[in-house]
XYZ file of C-alpha atoms in Angstrom:
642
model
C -34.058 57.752 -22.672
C -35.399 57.753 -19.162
C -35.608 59.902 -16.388
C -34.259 59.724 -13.051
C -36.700 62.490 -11.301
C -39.480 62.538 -13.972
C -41.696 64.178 -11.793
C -40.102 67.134 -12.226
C -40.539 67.441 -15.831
C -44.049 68.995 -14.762
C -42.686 72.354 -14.968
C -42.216 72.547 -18.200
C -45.815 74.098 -18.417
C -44.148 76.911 -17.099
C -42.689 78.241 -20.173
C -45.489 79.219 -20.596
C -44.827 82.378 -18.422
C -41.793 83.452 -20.362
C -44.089 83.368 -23.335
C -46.674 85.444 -21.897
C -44.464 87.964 -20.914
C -42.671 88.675 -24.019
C -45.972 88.830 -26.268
C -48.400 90.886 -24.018
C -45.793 92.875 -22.103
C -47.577 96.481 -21.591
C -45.625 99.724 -21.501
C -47.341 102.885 -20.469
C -46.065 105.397 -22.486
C -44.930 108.581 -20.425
C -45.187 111.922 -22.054
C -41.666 113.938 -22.622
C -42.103 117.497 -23.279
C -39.113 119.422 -24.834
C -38.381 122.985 -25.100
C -37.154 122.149 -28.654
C -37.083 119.512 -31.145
C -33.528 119.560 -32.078
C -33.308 117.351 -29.521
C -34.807 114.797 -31.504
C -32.038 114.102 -33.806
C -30.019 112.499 -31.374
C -32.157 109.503 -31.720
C -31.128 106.058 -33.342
C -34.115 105.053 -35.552
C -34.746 101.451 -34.860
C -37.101 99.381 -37.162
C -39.834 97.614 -36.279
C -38.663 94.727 -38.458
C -35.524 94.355 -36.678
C -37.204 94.835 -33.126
C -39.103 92.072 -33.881
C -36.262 89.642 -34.463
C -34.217 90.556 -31.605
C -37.462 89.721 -29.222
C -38.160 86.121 -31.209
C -34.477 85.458 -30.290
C -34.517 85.908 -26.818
C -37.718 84.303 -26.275
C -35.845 81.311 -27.916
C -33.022 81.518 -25.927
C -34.483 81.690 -22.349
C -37.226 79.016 -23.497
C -34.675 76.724 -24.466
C -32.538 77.804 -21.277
C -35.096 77.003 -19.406
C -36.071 73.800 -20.919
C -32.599 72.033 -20.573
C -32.528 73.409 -17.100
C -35.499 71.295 -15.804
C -34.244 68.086 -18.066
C -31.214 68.658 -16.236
C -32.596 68.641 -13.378
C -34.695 65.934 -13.526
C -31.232 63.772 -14.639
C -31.891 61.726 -17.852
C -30.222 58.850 -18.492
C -29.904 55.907 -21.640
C -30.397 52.287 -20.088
C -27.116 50.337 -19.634
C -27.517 46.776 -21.618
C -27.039 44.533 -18.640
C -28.603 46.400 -16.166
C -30.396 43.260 -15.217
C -27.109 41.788 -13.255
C -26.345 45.345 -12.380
C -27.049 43.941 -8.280
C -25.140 41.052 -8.767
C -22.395 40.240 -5.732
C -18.653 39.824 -6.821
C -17.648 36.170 -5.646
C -14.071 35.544 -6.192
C -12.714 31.825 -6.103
C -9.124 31.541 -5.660
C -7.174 28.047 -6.320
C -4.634 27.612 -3.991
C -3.810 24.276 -4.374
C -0.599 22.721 -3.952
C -0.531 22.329 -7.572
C -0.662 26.367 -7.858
C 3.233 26.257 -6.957
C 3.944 25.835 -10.556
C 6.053 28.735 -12.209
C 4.453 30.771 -15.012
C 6.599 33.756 -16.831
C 6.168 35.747 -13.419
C 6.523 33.287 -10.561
C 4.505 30.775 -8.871
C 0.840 30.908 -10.271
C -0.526 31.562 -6.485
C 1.513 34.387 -6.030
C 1.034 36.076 -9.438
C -2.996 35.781 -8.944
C -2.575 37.289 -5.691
C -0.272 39.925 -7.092
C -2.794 40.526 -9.825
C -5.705 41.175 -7.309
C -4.207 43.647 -5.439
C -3.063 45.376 -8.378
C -5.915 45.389 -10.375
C -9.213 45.077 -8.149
C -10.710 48.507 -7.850
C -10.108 50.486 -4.252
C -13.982 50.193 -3.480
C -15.255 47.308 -4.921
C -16.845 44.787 -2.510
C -16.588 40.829 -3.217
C -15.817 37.750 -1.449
C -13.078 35.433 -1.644
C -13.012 31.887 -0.795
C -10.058 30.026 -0.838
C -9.014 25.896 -0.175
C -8.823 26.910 3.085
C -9.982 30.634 3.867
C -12.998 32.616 3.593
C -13.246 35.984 3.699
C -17.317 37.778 3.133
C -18.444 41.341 1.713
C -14.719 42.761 1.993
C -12.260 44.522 -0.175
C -9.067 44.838 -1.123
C -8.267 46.827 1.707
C -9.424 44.969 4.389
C -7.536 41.626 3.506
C -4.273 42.778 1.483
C -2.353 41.623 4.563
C -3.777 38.225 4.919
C -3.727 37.821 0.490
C 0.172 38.705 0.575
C 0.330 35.894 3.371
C -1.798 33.014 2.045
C -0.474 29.890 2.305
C -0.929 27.018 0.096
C -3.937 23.763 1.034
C -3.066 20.386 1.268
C -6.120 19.568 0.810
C -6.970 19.028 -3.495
C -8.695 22.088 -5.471
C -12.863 21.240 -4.752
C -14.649 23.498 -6.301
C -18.333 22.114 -5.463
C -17.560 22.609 -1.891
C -16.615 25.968 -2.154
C -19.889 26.448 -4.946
C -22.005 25.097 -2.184
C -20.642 27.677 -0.086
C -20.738 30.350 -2.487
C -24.623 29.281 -3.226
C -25.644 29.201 0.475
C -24.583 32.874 0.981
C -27.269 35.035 -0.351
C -28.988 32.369 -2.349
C -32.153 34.260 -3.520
C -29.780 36.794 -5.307
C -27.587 36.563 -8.481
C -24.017 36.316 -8.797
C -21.100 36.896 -10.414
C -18.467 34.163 -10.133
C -14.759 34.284 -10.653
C -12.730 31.638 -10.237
C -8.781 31.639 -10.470
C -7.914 28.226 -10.948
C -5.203 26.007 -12.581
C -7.777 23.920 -13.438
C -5.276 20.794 -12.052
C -7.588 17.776 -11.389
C -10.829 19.132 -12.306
C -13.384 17.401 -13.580
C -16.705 17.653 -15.081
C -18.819 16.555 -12.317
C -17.528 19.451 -9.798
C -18.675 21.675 -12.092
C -22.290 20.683 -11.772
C -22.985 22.696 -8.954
C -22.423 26.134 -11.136
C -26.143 27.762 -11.012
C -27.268 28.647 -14.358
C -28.245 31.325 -13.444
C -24.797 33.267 -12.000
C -22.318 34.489 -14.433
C -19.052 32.312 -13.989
C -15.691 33.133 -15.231
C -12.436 31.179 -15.181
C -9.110 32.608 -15.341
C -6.400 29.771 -15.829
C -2.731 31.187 -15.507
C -0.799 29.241 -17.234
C 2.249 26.956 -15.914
C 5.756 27.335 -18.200
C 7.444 24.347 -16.036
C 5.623 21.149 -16.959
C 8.630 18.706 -15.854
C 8.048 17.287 -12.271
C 9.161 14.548 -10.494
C 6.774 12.944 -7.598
C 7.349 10.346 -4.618
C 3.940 8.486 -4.998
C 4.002 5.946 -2.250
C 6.654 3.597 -0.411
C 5.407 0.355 0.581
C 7.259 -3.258 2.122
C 7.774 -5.429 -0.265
C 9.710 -8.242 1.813
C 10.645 -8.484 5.539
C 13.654 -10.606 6.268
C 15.162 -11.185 9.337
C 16.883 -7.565 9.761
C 15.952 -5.765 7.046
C 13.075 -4.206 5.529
C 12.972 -4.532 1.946
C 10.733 -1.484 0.568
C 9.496 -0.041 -2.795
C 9.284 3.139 -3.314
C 6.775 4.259 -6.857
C 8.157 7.636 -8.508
C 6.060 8.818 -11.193
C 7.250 12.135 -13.476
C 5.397 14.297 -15.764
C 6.853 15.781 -18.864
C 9.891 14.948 -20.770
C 11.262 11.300 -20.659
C 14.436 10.335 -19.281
C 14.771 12.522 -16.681
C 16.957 11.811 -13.830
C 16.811 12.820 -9.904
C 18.550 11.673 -7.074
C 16.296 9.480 -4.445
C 17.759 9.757 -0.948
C 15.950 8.038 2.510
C 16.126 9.218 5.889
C 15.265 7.889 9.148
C 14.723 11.557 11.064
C 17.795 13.474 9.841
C 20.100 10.668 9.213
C 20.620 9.809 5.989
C 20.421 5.881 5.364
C 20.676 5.338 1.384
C 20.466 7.072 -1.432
C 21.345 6.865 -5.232
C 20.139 8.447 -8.892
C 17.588 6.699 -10.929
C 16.954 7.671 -14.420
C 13.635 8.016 -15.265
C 12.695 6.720 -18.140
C 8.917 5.728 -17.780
C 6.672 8.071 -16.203
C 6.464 5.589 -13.707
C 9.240 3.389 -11.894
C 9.928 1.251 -8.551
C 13.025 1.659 -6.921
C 14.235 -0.593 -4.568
C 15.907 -0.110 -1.075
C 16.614 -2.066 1.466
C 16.979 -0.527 5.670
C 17.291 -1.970 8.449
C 14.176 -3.700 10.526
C 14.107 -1.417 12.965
C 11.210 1.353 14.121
C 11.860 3.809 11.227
C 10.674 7.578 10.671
C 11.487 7.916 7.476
C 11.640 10.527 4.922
C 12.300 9.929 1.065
C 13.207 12.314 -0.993
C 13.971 13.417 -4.677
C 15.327 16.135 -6.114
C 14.221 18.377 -9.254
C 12.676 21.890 -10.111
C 9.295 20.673 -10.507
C 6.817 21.307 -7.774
C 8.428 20.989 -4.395
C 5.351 19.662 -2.057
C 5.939 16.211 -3.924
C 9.492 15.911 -3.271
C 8.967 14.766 0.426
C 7.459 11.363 0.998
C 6.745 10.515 5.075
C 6.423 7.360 6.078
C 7.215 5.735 10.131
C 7.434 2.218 10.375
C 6.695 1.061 13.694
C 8.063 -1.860 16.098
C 6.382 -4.734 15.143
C 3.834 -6.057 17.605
C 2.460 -9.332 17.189
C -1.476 -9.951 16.157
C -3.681 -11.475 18.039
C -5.976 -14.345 16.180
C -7.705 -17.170 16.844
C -9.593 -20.085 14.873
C -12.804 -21.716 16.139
C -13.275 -24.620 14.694
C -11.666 -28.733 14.325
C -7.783 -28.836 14.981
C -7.416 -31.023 11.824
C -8.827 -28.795 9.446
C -6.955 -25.457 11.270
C -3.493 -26.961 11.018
C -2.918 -24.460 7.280
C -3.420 -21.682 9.298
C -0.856 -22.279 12.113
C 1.568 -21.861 9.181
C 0.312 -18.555 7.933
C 0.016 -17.066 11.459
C 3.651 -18.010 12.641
C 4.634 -17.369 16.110
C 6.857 -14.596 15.350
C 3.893 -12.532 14.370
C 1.101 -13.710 15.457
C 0.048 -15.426 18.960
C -2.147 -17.668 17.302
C -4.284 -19.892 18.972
C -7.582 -22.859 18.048
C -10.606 -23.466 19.813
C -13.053 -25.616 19.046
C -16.691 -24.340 19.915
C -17.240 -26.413 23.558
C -13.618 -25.054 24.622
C -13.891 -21.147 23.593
C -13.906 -18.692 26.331
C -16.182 -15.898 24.772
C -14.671 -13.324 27.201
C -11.522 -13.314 25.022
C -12.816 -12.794 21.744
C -13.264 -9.169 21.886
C -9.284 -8.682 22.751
C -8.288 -10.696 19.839
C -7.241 -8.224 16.324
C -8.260 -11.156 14.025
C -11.262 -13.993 14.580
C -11.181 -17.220 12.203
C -14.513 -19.268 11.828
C -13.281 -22.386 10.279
C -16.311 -24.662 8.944
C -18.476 -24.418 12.004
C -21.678 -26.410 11.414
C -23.822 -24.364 13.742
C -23.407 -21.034 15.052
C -24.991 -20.283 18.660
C -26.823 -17.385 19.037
C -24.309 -15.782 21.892
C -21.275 -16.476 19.916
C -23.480 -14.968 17.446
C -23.883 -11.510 19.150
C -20.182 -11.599 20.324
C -18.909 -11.508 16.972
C -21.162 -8.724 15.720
C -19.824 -6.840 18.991
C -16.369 -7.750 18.185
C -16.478 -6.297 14.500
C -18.022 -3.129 15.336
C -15.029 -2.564 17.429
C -12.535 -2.918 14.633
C -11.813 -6.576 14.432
C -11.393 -8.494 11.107
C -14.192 -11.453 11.014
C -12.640 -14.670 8.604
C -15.522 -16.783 8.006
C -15.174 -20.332 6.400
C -18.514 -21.683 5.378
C -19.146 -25.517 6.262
C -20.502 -27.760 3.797
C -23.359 -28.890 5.620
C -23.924 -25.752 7.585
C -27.656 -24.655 8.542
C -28.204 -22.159 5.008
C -30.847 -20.198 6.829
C -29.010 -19.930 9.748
C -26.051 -18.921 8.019
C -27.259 -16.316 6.017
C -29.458 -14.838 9.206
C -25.946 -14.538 10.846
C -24.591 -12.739 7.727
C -27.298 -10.399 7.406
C -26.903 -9.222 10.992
C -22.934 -8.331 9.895
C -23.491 -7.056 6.982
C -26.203 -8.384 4.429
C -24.089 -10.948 2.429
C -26.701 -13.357 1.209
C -26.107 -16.867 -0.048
C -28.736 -18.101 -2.561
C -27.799 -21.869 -3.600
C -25.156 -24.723 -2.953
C -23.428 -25.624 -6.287
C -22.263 -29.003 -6.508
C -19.808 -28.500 -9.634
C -16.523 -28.407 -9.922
C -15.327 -24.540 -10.392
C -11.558 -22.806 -11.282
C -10.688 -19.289 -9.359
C -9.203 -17.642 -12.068
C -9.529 -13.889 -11.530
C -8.102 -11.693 -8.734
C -9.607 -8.412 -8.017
C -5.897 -6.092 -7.645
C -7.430 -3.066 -6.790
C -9.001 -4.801 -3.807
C -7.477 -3.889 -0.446
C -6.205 -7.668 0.123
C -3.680 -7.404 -3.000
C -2.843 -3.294 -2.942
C 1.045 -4.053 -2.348
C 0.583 -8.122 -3.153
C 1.566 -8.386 -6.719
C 4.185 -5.757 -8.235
C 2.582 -6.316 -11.823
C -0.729 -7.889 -12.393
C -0.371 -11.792 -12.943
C -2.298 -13.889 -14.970
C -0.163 -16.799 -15.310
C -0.558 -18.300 -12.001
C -1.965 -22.116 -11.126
C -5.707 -21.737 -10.436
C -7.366 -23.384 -7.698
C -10.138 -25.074 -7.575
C -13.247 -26.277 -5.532
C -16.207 -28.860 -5.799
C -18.616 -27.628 -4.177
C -19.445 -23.653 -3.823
C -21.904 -21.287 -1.998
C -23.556 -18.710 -4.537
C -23.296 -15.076 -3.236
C -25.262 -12.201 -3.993
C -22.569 -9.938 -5.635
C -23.504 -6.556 -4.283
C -20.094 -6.003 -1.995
C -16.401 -5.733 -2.858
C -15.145 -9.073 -4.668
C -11.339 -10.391 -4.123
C -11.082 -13.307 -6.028
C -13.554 -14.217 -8.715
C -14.874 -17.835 -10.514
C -14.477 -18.387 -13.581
C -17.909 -17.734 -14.184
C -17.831 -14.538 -12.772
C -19.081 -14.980 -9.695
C -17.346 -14.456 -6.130
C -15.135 -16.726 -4.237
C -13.930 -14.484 -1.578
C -16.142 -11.498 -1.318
C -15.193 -8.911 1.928
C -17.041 -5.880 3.439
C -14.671 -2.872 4.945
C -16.015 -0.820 7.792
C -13.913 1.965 8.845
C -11.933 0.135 11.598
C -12.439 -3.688 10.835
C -13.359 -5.909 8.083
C -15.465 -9.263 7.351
C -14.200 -11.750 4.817
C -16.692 -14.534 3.316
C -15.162 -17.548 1.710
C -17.783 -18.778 -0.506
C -16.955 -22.442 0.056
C -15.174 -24.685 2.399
C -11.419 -24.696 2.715
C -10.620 -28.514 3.651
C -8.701 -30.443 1.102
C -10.844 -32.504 0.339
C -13.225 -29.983 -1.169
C -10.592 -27.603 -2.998
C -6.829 -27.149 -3.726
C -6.966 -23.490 -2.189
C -3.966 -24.384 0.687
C -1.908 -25.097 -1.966
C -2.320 -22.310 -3.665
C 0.196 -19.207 -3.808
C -2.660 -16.879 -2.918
C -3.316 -18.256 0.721
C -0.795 -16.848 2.602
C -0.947 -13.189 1.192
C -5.077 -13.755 1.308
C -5.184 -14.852 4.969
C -2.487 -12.693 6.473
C -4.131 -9.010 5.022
C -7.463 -10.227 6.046
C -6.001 -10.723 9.490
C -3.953 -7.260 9.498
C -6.802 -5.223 7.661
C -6.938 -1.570 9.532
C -4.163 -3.065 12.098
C -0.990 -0.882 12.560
C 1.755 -2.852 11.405
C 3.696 -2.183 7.974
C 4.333 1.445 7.222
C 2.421 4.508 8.524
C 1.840 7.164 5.473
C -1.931 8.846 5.348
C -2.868 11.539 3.517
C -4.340 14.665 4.678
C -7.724 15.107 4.110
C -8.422 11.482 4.438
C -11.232 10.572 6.887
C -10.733 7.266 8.242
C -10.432 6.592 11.138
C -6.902 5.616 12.193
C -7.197 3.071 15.507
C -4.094 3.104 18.535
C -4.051 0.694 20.531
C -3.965 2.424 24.162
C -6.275 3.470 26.983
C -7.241 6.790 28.284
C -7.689 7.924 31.727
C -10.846 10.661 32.258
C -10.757 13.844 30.359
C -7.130 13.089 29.166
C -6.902 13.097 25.242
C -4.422 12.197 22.530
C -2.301 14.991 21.067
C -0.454 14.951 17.577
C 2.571 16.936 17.332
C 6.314 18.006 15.653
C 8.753 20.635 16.198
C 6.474 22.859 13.910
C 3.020 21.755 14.375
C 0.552 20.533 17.169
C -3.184 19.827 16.943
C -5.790 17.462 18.847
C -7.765 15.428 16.694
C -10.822 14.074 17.512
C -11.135 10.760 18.870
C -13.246 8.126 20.453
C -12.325 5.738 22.891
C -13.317 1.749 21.994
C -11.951 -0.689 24.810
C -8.358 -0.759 24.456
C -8.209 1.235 21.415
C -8.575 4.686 20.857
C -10.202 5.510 16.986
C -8.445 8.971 15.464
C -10.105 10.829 12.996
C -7.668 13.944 11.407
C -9.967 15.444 9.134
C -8.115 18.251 7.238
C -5.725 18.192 9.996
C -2.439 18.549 10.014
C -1.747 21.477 7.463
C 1.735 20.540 6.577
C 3.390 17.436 5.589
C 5.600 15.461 7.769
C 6.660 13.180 10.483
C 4.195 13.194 14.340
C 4.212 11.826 17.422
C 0.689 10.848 18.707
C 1.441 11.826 22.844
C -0.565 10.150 25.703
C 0.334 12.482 28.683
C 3.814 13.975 27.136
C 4.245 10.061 26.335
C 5.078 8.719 22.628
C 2.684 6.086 22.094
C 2.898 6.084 18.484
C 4.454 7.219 15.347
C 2.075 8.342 12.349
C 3.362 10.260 9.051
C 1.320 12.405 7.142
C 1.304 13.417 3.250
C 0.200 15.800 0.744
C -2.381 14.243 -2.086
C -0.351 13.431 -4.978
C -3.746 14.095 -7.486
C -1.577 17.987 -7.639
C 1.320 16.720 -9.075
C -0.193 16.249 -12.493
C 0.668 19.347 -13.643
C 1.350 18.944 -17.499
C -2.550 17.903 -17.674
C -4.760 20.717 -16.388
C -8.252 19.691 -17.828
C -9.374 23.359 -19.871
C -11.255 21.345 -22.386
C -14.055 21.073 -19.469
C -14.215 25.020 -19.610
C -15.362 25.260 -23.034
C -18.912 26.162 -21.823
C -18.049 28.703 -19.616
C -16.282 32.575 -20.256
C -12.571 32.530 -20.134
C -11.016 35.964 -19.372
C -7.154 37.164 -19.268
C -7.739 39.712 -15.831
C -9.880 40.018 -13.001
C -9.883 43.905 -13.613
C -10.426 43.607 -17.318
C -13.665 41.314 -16.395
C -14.609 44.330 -13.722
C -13.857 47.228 -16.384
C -16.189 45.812 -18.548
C -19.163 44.681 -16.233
C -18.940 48.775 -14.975
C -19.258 49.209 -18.501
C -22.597 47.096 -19.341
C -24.032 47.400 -16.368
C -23.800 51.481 -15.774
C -26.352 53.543 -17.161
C -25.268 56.128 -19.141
C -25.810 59.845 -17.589
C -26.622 62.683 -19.925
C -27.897 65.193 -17.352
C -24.108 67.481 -18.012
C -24.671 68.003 -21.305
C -28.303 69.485 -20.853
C -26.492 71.798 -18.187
C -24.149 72.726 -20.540
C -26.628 73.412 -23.734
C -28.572 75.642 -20.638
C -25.405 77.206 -20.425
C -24.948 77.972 -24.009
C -28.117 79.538 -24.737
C -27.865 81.292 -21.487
C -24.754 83.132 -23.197
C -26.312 83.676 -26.618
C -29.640 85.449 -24.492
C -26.313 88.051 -22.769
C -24.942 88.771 -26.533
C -28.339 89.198 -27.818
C -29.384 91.474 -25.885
C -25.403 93.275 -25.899
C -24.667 92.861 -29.690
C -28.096 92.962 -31.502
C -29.388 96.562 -31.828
């Protein structure tokens, strides 16, 4: 037991003083004369045994009065058994994820955890809450019930290390106690990491009842013919098999195809076909899954031809004149005495073709020219300079040759996941005629490899920057040293690495994605680029590079749909924006992760109990009440006992 005021317990030396009195208490005795003695018999005879008892009683009674009076006072208390975290600061982390539109047995699993705060946190209990896409410090209930009965779901993916990081750099010298309200939809081990040890986290997971969902994924070109478009568009469901939606596609609000698929692999490619035309498009699907997936935006704009042009000998260019056709490319040659270097940076696409020296200024040009979001297509020469060539390479981006092989070599793996082949090959292929060279250029593989040797190493190795791209062919593409125009793979190889980052093909970004997004315009001082739609308008940031203007969106814009990027009130471009489609995997919320951690059914339950452990428990009342029963056996002493 312990004591909130122990100093006061001091005056419980003065019982003493009740003691005192009762057992040296003097009485002077005062004489009484009577006229006669009959007067006498009206006397009670008392005792002295039965005195004697009746004083021990009450000098019980008021010592023990007096006792639980100062305890009382001095407010003991037992210990609560967690009164360790008894200063720890409610944090409360609320999912609110696209993937929190699932229906549990009471509604949407947002709204019911809402529901469930407002119901059950306590009037005065102060916490924070941190949302996707909120934040709201040392509040309560009160304060934000408006703005918790009117949160809106993120597009941006559940991350629960940023909001940790968050949660840790608020108070970090003190304890906490973590909640977090989550679906647990696309976690994964590494996000939880950044739990301290040292807080005490719970998880509540409300649980989804609808597990069937049908998602757009992507929609991509897979042919274009002379007026149509010929387009894919990947659906992928979760749940039972064989379920069946209708796909329809719009350009704006005018319907152009549509038709019902049935389902019956969790993923399938549909086929459409629309007309070749500047398209802002809209596919949708229906079911009673989640409805943020339902919606795919995509704007296909006018084509514009590429600009690209080969240095190098006519005779050995001639392959690529048939790749870069006229009607979409102006593609030009050059050999190295006839190229005007004060073109190169307007060109979208720059071919080195077997150049045995490269000068120093064409050198610099080149660097300038890929910093600025061109795509750099270098074909070695056999007999090039090696030191010279890899100096040049370092400069752009530390590819490194180490040897000249002289052997024969097959290219007999393709990389798919590689940018070059994302919407190449519907299925991967394995079956197809390999090419081969005689003579090679060993790279250093430490960069992203396209097509691979037979013995592993790299043929065509690449490195991405953010707005351009440099491709490496490790050996020289003339037929007499390789088969590689013959091939299937050229034309798909050299016509991505020309329109890498360029803005032809279909439009569709995600939010949250951080590239940069290049349009190809000017702007006059202090004007800016504006994104907008009939419900949404934003400025995104931007930076200006020659005649291109880079646009980086961040988390911007908050819903999904179809913009207009405006240059002074002027359309300049069209750009479509979509939800990340990691939320639609619904039917595989990843619990088993939580094993380590405390899983509770209710934030107020979790509250309820932590008041419990973590109040001390107050005894001081009943010590006022024993005062207060000896207090009343000291009033019938004295009345009752004679």
């Amino acid at each position: 037991m312990h004591f909130k005021h122990p100093e006061l317990l001091y005056f419980l030396f003065l019982l003493i003083v009740p003691i005192l009195v009762h057992l040296f208490q003097l009485r002077r005795f005062k004489k009484e004369y009577f006229t006669n003695v009959r007067f006498l018999k009206a006397l009670t005879i008392q005792t002295r045994k039965s005195s004697k008892l009746k004083k021990w009683l009450l000098l019980s009674c008021r010592l023990l009065l007096f006792t639980f009076l100062i305890l009382a006072f001095s407010q003991p208390f037992f210990e609560a058994k967690d009164s360790k975290n008894s200063s720890n600061a409610l944090y409360i982390i609320l999912d609110n994820s696209l993937s929190m539109q699932a229906k549990g047995q009471k509604g949407e699993l947002l709204k019911r955890a809402v529901q469930d705060l407002l119901e059950q946190l306590p009037e005065a209990t102060t916490f924070s809450l941190l949302t996707n896409s909120e934040t709201y410090w040392n509040t309560t209930k009160k304060e934000i019930q408006s703005d918790l009965q009117n949160i809106r779901y993120s597009g941006v993916p559940f991350q629960i290390e940023a909001l940790l990081s968050q949660v840790q750099s608020h108070n970090p010298p003190f304890q906490k106690d973590l909640v977090v309200i989550t679906d647990a939809v696309g976690l994964q081990k590494k996000q939880l990491q950044s739990i301290a040890t040292k807080d005490n986290t719970y998880f509540v997971i409300p649980k989804a009842e609808q597990k069937n969902n049908i998602a757009v994924d992507s929609v991509y070109i897979q042919e274009t013919l002379e007026n149509f478009y010929e387009i894919n568009v990947a659906v992928s469901s979760e749940g039972d098999d064989n379920q069946s939606s209708s796909i329809a596609i719009y350009n704006d609000a005018k319907l152009i195809a549509k038709t019902v698929v049935q389902l019956d692999k969790h993923h399938k490619i549909i086929p459409f076909t629309i007309p070749k035309q500047a398209f802002h498009g809209k596919v949708s699907v229906e079911d009673n899954g989640l409805a943020f997936d339902n919606d795919y935006y995509f704007s296909i704009l006018k084509p514009k031809k590429l600009r690209v042009i080969s240095i190098g000998t006519p005779e050995k260019s001639q392959f690529l004149s048939r790749i870069y056709t006229q009607e979409e490319f102006d593609y030009y040659n050059f050999s190295l005495t006839a190229l005007n270097y004060n073109t190169l940076e307007q060109q979208d696409a720059i071919v080195l073709n077997e150049l045995e020296t490269i000068p120093t200024a064409l050198q610099t040009t080149l660097k300038s020219f890929v910093g600025k979001g061109g795509n750099l297509i270098i074909i070695p020469s056999q007999t090039a300079s090696f030191p010279q060539l890899n100096d040049f390479l370092r400069t752009l981006g530390k590819i490194q040759l180490e040897s000249i092989e002289n052997a024969e070599k097959q290219i007999t793996k393709i990389n798919f996941s590689h940018p070059i082949f994302s919407v190449v090959f519907e299925n991967q292929v394995t079956n197809f005629q390999f090419p081969r060279t005689k003579s090679n250029f060993t790279i250093q593989d430490n960069h992203s490899v396209a097509l691979y040797y037979s013995d592993g190493s790299s043929f065509l190795t690449s490195i991405d920057n953010p707005t351009g791209s440099i491709s490496f062919f490790a050996a020289a593409l003339n037929t007499t040293n390789t088969n590689f125009q013959q091939s299937p793979l050229i034309v798909p190889v050299f016509y991505k690495m020309a329109t890498w980052h360029k803005n032809n093909g279909i439009h569709a970004r995600i939010i949250g994605d951080n590239e940069p997004y290049p349009i190809a315009t000017t702007l006059s001082k202090d004007a800016v680029l504006k994104v907008k739609n009939k419900d949404e308008e934003f400025i995104p940031v931007q930076q200006a590079q020659n005649n291109n203007v880079l646009l980086f969106f961040n988390d911007y814009p908050e819903k999904a749909g179809n913009f207009e990027i405006n240059n002074k009130s002027i359309a300049v471009e069209n750009i479509s924006f979509n939800y990340d489609r990691t939320e639609s995997k619904n039917s595989q919320p990843n619990k088993n992760l939580l094993t380590e951690y405390q899983t509770i059914e209710s934030v107020s339950a979790l509250i309820n109990q932590l008041q419990t452990d973590r109040s001390d428990n107050q005894i001081w009342k009943w010590f006022v009440i024993f005062a207060l029963l000896f207090l009343l056996a000291e009033m019938a002493i004295i009345r009752f006992l004679k």
